[in-house]
Each structure stands twice: as C-alpha cells, then as structure tokens.
PDB file of C-alpha atoms in Angstrom:
ATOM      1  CA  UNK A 306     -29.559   0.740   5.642  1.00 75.00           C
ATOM      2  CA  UNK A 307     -29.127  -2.358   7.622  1.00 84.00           C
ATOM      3  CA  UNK A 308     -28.823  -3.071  11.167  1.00 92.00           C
ATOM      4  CA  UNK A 309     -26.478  -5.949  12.296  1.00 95.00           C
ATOM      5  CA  UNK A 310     -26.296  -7.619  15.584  1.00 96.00           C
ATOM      6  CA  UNK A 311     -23.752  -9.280  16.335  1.00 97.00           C
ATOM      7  CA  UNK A 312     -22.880 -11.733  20.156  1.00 97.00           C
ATOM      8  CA  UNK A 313     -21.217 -12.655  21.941  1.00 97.00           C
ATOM      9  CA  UNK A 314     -19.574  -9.148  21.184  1.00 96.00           C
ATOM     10  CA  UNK A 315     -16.189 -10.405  23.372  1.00 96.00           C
ATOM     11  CA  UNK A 316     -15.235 -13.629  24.994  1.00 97.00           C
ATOM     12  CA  UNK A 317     -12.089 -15.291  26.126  1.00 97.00           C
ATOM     13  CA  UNK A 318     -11.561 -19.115  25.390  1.00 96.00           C
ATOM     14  CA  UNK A 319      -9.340 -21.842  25.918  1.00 97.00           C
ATOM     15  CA  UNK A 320      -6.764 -23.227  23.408  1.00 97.00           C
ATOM     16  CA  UNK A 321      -8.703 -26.227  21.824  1.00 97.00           C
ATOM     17  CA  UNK A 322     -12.010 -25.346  22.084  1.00 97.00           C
ATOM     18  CA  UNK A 323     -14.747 -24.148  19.404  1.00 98.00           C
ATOM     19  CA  UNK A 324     -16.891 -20.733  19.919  1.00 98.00           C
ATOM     20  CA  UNK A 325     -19.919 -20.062  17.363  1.00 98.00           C
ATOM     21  CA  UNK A 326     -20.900 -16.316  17.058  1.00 98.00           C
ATOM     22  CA  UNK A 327     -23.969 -15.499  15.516  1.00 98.00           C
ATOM     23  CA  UNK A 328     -24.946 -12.542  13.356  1.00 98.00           C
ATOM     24  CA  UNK A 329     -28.571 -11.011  12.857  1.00 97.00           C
ATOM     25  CA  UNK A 330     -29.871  -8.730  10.364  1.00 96.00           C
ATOM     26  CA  UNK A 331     -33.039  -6.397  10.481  1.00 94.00           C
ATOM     27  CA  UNK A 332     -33.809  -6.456   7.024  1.00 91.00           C
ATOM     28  CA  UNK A 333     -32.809  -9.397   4.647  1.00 91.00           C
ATOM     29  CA  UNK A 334     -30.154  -9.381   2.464  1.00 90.00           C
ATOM     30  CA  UNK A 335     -28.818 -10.960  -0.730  1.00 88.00           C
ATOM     31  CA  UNK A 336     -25.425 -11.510   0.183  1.00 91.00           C
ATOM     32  CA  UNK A 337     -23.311 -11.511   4.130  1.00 95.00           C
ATOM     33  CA  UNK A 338     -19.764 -11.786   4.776  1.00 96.00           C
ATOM     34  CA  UNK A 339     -17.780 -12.733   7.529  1.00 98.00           C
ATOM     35  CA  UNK A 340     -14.300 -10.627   7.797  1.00 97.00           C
ATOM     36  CA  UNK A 341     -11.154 -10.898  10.568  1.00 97.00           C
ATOM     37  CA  UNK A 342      -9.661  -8.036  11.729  1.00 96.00           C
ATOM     38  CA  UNK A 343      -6.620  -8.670  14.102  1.00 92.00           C
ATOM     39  CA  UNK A 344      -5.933  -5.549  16.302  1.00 86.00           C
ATOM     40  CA  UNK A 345      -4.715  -2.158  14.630  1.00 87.00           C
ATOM     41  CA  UNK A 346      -4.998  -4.112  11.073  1.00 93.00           C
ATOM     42  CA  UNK A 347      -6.943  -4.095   8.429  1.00 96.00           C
ATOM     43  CA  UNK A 348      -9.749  -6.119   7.678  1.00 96.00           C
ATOM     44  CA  UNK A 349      -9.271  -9.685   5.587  1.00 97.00           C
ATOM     45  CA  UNK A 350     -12.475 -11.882   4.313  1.00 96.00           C
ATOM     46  CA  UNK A 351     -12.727 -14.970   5.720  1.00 97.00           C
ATOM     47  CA  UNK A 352     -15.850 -16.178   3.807  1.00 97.00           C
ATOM     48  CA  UNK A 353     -19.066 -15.332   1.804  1.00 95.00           C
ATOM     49  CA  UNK A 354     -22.170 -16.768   3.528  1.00 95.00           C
ATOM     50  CA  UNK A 355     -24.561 -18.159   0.941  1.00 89.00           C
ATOM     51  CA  UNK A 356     -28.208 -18.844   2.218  1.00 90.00           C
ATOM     52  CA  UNK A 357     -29.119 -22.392   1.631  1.00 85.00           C
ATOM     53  CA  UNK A 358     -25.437 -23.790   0.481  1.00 87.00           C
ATOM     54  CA  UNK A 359     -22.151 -24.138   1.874  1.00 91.00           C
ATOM     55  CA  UNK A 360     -20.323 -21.201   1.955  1.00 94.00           C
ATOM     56  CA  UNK A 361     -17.312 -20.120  -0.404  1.00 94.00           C
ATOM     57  CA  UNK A 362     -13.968 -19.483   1.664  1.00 96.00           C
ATOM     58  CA  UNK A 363     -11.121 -17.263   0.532  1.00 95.00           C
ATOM     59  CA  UNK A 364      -7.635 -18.302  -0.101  1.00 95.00           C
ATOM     60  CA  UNK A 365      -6.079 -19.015   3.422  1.00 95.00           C
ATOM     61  CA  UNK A 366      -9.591 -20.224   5.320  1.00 97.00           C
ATOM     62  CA  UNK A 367     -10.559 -23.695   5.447  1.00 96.00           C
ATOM     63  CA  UNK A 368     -14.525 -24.664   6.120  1.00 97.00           C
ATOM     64  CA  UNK A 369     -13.155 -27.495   8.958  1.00 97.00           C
ATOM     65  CA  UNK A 370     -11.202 -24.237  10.992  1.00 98.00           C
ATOM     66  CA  UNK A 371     -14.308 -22.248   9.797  1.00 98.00           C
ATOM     67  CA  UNK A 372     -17.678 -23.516   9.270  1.00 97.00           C
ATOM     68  CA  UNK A 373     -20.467 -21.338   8.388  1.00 97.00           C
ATOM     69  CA  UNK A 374     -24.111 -21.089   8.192  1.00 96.00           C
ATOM     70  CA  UNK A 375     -26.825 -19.360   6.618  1.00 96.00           C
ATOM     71  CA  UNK A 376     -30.040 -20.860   7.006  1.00 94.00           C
ATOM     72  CA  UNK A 377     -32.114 -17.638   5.719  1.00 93.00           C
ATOM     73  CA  UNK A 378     -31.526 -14.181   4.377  1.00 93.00           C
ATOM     74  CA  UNK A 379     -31.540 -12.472   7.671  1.00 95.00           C
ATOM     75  CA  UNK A 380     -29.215 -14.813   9.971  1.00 96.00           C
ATOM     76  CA  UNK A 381     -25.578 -16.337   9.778  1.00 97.00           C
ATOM     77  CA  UNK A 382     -23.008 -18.178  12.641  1.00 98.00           C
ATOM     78  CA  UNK A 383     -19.376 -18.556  11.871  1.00 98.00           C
ATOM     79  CA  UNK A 384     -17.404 -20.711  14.414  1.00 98.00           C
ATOM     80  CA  UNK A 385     -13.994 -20.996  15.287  1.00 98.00           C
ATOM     81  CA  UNK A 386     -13.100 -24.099  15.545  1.00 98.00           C
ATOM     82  CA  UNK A 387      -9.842 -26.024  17.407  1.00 97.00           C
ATOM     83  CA  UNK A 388      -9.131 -22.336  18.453  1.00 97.00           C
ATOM     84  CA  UNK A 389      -5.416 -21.484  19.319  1.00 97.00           C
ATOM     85  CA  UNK A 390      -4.182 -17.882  20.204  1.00 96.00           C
ATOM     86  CA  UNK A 391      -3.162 -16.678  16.778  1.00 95.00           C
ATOM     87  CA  UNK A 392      -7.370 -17.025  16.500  1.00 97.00           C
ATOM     88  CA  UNK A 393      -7.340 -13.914  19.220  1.00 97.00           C
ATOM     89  CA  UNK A 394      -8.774 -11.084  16.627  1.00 97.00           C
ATOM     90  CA  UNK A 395     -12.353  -9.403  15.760  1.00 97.00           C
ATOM     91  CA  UNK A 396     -14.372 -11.491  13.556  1.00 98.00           C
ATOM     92  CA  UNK A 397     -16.863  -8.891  11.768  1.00 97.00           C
ATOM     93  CA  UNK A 398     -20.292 -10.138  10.405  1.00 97.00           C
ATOM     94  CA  UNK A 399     -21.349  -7.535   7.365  1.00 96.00           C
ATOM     95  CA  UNK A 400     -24.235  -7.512   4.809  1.00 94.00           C
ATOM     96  CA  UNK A 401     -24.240  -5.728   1.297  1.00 89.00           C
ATOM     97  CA  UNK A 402     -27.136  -3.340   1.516  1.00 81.00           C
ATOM     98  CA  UNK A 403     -30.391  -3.042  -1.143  1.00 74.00           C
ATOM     99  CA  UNK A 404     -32.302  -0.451  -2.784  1.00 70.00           C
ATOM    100  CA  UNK A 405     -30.836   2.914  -1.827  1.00 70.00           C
ATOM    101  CA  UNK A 406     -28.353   1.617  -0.582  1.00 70.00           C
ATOM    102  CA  UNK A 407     -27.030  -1.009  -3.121  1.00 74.00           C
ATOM    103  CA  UNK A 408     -23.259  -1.460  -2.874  1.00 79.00           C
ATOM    104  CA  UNK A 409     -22.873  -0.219   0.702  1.00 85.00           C
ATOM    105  CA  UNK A 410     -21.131  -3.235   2.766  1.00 90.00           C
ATOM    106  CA  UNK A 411     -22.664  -2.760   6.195  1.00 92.00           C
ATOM    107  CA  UNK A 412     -21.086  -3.940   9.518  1.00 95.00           C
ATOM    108  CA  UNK A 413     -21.979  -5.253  12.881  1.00 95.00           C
ATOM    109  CA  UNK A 414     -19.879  -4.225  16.152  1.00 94.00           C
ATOM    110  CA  UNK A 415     -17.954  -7.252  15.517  1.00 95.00           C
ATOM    111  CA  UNK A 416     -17.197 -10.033  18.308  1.00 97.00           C
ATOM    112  CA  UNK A 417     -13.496  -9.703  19.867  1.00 96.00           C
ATOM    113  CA  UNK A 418     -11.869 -13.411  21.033  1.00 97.00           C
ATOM    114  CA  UNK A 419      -8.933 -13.819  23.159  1.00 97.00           C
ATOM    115  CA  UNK A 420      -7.948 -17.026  22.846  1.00 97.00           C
ATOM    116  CA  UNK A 421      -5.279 -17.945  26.128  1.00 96.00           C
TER     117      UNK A 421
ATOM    118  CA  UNK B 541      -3.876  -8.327  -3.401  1.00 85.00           C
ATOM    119  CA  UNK B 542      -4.097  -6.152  -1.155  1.00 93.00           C
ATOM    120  CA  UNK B 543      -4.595  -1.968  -2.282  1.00 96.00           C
ATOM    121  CA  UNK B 544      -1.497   0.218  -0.520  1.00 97.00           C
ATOM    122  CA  UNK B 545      -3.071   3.594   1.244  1.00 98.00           C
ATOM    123  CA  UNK B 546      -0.894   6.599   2.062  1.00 97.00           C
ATOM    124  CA  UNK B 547      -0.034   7.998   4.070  1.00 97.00           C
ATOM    125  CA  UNK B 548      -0.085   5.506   6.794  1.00 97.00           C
ATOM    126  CA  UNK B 549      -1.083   8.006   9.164  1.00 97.00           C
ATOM    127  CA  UNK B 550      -2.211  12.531   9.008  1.00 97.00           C
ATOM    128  CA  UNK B 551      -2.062  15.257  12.032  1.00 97.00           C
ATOM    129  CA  UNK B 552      -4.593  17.802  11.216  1.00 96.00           C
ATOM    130  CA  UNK B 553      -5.961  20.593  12.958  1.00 96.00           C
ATOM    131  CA  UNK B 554      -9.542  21.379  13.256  1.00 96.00           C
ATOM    132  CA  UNK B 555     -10.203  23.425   9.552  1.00 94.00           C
ATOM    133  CA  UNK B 556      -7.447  21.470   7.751  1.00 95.00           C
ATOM    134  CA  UNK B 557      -7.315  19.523   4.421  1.00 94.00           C
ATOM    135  CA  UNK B 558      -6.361  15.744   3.662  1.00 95.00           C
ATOM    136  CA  UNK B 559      -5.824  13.433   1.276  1.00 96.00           C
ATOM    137  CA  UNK B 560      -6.204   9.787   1.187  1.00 97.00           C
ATOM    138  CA  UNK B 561      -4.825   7.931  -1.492  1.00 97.00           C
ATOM    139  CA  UNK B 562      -5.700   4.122  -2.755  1.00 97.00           C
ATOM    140  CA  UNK B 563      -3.442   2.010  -5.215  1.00 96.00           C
ATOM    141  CA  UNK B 564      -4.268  -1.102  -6.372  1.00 94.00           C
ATOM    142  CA  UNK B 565      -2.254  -3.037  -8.953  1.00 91.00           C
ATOM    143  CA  UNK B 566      -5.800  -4.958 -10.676  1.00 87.00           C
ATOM    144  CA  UNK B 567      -8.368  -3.727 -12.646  1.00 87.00           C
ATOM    145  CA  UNK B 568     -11.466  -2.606 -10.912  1.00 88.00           C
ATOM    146  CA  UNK B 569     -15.217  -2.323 -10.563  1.00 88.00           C
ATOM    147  CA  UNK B 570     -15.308  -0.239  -7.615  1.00 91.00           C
ATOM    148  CA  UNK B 571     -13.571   1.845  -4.914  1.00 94.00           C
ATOM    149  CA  UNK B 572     -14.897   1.809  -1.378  1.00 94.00           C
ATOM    150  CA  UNK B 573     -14.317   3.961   1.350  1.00 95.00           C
ATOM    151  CA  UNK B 574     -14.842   3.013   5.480  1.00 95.00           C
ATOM    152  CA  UNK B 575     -14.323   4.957   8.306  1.00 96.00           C
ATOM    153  CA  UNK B 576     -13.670   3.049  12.012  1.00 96.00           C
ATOM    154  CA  UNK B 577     -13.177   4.811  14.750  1.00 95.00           C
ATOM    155  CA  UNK B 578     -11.496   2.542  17.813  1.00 91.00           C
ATOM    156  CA  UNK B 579     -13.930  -0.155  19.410  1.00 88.00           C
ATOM    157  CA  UNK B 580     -16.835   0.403  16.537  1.00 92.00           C
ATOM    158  CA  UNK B 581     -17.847  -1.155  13.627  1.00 92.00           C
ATOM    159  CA  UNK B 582     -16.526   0.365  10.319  1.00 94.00           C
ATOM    160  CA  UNK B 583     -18.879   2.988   8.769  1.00 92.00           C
ATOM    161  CA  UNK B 584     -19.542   3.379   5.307  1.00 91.00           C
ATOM    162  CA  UNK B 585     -18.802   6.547   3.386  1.00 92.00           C
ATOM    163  CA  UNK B 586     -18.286   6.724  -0.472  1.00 90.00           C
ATOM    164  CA  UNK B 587     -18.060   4.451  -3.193  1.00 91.00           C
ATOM    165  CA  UNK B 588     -16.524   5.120  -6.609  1.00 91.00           C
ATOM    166  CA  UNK B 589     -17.971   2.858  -9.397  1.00 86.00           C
ATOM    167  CA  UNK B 590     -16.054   1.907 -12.801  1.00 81.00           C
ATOM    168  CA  UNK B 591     -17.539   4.697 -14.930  1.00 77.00           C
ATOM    169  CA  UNK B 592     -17.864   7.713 -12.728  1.00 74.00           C
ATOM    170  CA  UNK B 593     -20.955   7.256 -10.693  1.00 72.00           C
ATOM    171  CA  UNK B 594     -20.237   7.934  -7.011  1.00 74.00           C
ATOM    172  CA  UNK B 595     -22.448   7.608  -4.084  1.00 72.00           C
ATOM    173  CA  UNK B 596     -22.072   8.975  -0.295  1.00 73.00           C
ATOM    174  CA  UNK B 597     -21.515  11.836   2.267  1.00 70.00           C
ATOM    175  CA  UNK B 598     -22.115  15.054   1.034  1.00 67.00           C
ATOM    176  CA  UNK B 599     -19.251  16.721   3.243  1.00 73.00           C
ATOM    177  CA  UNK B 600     -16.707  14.369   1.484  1.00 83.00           C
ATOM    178  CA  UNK B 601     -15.202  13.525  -2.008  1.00 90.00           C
ATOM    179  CA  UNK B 602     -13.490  11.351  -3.672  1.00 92.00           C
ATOM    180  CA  UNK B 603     -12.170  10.418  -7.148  1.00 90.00           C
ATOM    181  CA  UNK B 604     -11.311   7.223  -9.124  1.00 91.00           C
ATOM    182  CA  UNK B 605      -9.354   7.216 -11.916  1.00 89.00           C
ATOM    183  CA  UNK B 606      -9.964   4.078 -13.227  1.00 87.00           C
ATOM    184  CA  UNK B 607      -6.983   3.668 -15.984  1.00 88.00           C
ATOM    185  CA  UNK B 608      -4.523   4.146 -12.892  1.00 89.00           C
ATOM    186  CA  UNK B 609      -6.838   1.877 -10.417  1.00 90.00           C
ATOM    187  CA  UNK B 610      -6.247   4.760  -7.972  1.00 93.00           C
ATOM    188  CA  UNK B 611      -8.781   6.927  -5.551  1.00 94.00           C
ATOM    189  CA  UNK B 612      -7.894   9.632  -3.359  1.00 94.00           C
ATOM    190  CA  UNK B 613     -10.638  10.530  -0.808  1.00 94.00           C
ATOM    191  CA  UNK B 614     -10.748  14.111  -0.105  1.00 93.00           C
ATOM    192  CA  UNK B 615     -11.472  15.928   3.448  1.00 92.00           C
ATOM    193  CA  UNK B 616     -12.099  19.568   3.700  1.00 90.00           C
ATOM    194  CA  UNK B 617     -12.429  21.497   6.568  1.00 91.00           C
ATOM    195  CA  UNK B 618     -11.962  18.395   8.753  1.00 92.00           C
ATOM    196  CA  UNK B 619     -13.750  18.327  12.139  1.00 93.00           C
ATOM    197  CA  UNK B 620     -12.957  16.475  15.497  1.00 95.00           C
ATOM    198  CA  UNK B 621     -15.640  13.626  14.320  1.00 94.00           C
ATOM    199  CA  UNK B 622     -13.286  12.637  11.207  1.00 95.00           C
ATOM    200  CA  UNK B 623     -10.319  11.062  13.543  1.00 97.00           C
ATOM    201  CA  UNK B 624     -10.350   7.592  13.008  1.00 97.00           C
ATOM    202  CA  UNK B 625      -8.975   4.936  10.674  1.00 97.00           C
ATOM    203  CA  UNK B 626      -9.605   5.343   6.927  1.00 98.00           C
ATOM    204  CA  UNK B 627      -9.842   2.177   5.071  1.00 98.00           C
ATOM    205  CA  UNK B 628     -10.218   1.859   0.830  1.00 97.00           C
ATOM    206  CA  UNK B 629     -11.855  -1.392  -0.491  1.00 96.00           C
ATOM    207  CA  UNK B 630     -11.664  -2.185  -3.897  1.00 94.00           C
ATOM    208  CA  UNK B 631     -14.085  -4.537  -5.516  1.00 90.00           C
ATOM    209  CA  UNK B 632     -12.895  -6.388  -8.939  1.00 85.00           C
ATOM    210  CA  UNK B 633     -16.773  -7.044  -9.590  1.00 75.00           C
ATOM    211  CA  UNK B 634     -17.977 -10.450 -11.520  1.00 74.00           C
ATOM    212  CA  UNK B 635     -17.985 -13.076  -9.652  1.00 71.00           C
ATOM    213  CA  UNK B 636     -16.213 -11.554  -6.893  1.00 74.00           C
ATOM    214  CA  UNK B 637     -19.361  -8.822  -6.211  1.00 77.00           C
ATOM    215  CA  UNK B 638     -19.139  -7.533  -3.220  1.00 82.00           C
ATOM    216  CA  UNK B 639     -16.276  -8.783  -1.791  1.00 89.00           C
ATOM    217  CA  UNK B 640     -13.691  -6.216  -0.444  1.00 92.00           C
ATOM    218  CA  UNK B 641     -10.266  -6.272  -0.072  1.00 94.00           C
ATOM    219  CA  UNK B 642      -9.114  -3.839   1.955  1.00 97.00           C
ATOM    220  CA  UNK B 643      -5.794  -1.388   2.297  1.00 97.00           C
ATOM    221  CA  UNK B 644      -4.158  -1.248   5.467  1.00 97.00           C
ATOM    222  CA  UNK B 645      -5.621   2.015   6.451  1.00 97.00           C
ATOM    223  CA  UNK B 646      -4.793   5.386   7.338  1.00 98.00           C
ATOM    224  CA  UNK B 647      -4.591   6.930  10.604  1.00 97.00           C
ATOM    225  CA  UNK B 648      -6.020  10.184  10.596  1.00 97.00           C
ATOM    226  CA  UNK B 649      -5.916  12.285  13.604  1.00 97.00           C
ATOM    227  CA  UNK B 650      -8.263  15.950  14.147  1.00 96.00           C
ATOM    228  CA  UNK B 651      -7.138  17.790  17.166  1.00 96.00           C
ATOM    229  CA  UNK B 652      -8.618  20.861  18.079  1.00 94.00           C
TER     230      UNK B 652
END
C-alpha cells in the first residue's frame, strides 16, 4: 500500500491569487493523479502527473489554470492558479499502487480551498 | 463519460443486504470500487478486471459482466462501518491506464 500526504489539507484564499499544494508519497510510484472533488460530488481527474515531463490534462483543465509538477517518483504540486470561487472544492492527490497491490488507486486526505 | 450508479442513495439496518449497481455505456478494462466516508480520503475496496480476475475485501463482492459494461457490488450482513459514499470507477485501459472516471456515488446509510 501507499501512504500519501497531502498540505496544506484546508486553506481559504482570495479571488486572484495562486495556491500550490503539494503531495508526498512513502513509497515511489509509477504513475500519480491529481482529482477535484467539489462537495457531495463525485470525483473528476484533473491531470496525470508524469515524472520528468509535463503533465497530460483531461478535457476541461488547462496547464496555465493548472500547472503541475513531478520532479521524482515520490513527490508532485498542483497549483491553482488565478483562483476564483467556482475553484472552492477538494483537490485529491492519488498514486496507483505496485506489487500486491497493482491496480489499487490510492488517495491522500485531500486539501479543501475556499476561495472568497 | 461518466458511469450512472443506483440507487443514488440505501437505508439499511445493521444485518441487511445491498446492492450497488455500475453502468457504463464504453467498453472496459476494469471496474473499481471506493468507499469515502465524510471528511476522509476515499478507500479502496474491489476491482473487477476484463476477464474475471477480481481483487479486494474478503467481506465484500462484486461482479462484472463485461458484455453489459455493468458491476454490482454486493454487501451482506452490512455493519455500522459500511455507511459512507460508494463510488464505481471504470478504467477503459490502453493508454488511458489508470485513470478513473468515476459514477456519482451512492449514499449508503447503516443504522443500528
């Protein structure tokens, strides 16, 4: 299994500004995610965070509203950028497990904004 | 495209059955299943793979039938511990491995 930190695990911010959160792994990992998940809804992938090149975005999420990086196999930051209140959700950091547990999409505690 | 769940939300008792269904209208490679309970991360707890090899909890089963792209995940004898939201992922596999899209979940509620 794998073990994922997440911070700042809540924060409020101002319209206009940028926030980075960063996610940490125990163990590395082939491939992380980064997922939204806007209160009492379901959760929608933002982006896959490849180590060493830029990351690919689903349909929807731009890499200027959403840059992400993943300098090694254990560590990724996504950051919202220009934020605005329809940003207010939880952005979840998660990890696709190894050897016994190959296939299992692991999650950190995920980092709720408020955006006012 | 999103997978539709139902039902949207289940009342059980402690000691009662329920079933989860999943519907998606593509072709898949896998089924996954998540629990979340309020304020937590989600938590893994089965996966169905394109020809019948399954993985997770022993207390709870699913199925996948894979010409209908559906999976129903079945609870026995629920306990207080299963309340939470239930959320299916299905994976199209290729290029897209391990990347979930997930239903819209289903409310499940155990009182005593």
């Amino acid at each position: 299994s794998a073990v994922i930190s997440q911070k700042p695990s809540r924060d409020i911010c101002q319209r206009g500004t940028s926030l980075t959160i960063q996610c940490q792994v125990d163990s590395q990992v082939t491939m992380m995610f980064w997922y939204r998940q806007q209160p009492g809804q379901s959760l929608t992938l933002i982006a896959t965070a490849n180590q060493g090149s830029e990351a690919t975005y689903e349909s929807g999420f731009v890499i200027d509203k959403f840059p992400i990086s993943r300098p090694n196999l254990t560590f990724s930051t996504l950051t919202v950028s220009n934020m605005s209140p329809e940003d207010s959700s939880i952005y979840l950091c998660s990890a696709l497990g190894g050897g016994s547990s190959t296939g299992e999409l692991f999650f950190g505690e995920g980092s709720r904004l408020t955006v006012l | 495209q999103q997978p539709v769940q139902s039902p949207q939300a289940v009342i059980l008792r402690e000691g009662e059955d329920a079933v989860i269904n999943c519907s998606s209208s593509k072709a898949l490679y896998s089924v996954h299943w998540y629990r979340q309970k309020h304020g937590e991360a989600p938590v893994f707890l089965m996966i169905l793979l394109k020809g019948g090899e399954q993985k997770g909890h022993e207390k709870i089963s699913a199925s996948f039938n894979e010409k209908k792209q559906q999976s129903s995940l079945y609870l026995t004898a629920s306990q207080l511990s299963y309340s939470g939201t239930y959320f299916c992922g299905t994976e199209p596999g290729g290029t897209s491995y391990g990347k979930l899209t997930f239903g819209q979940g289903t409310i499940l509620t155990v009182h005593p």
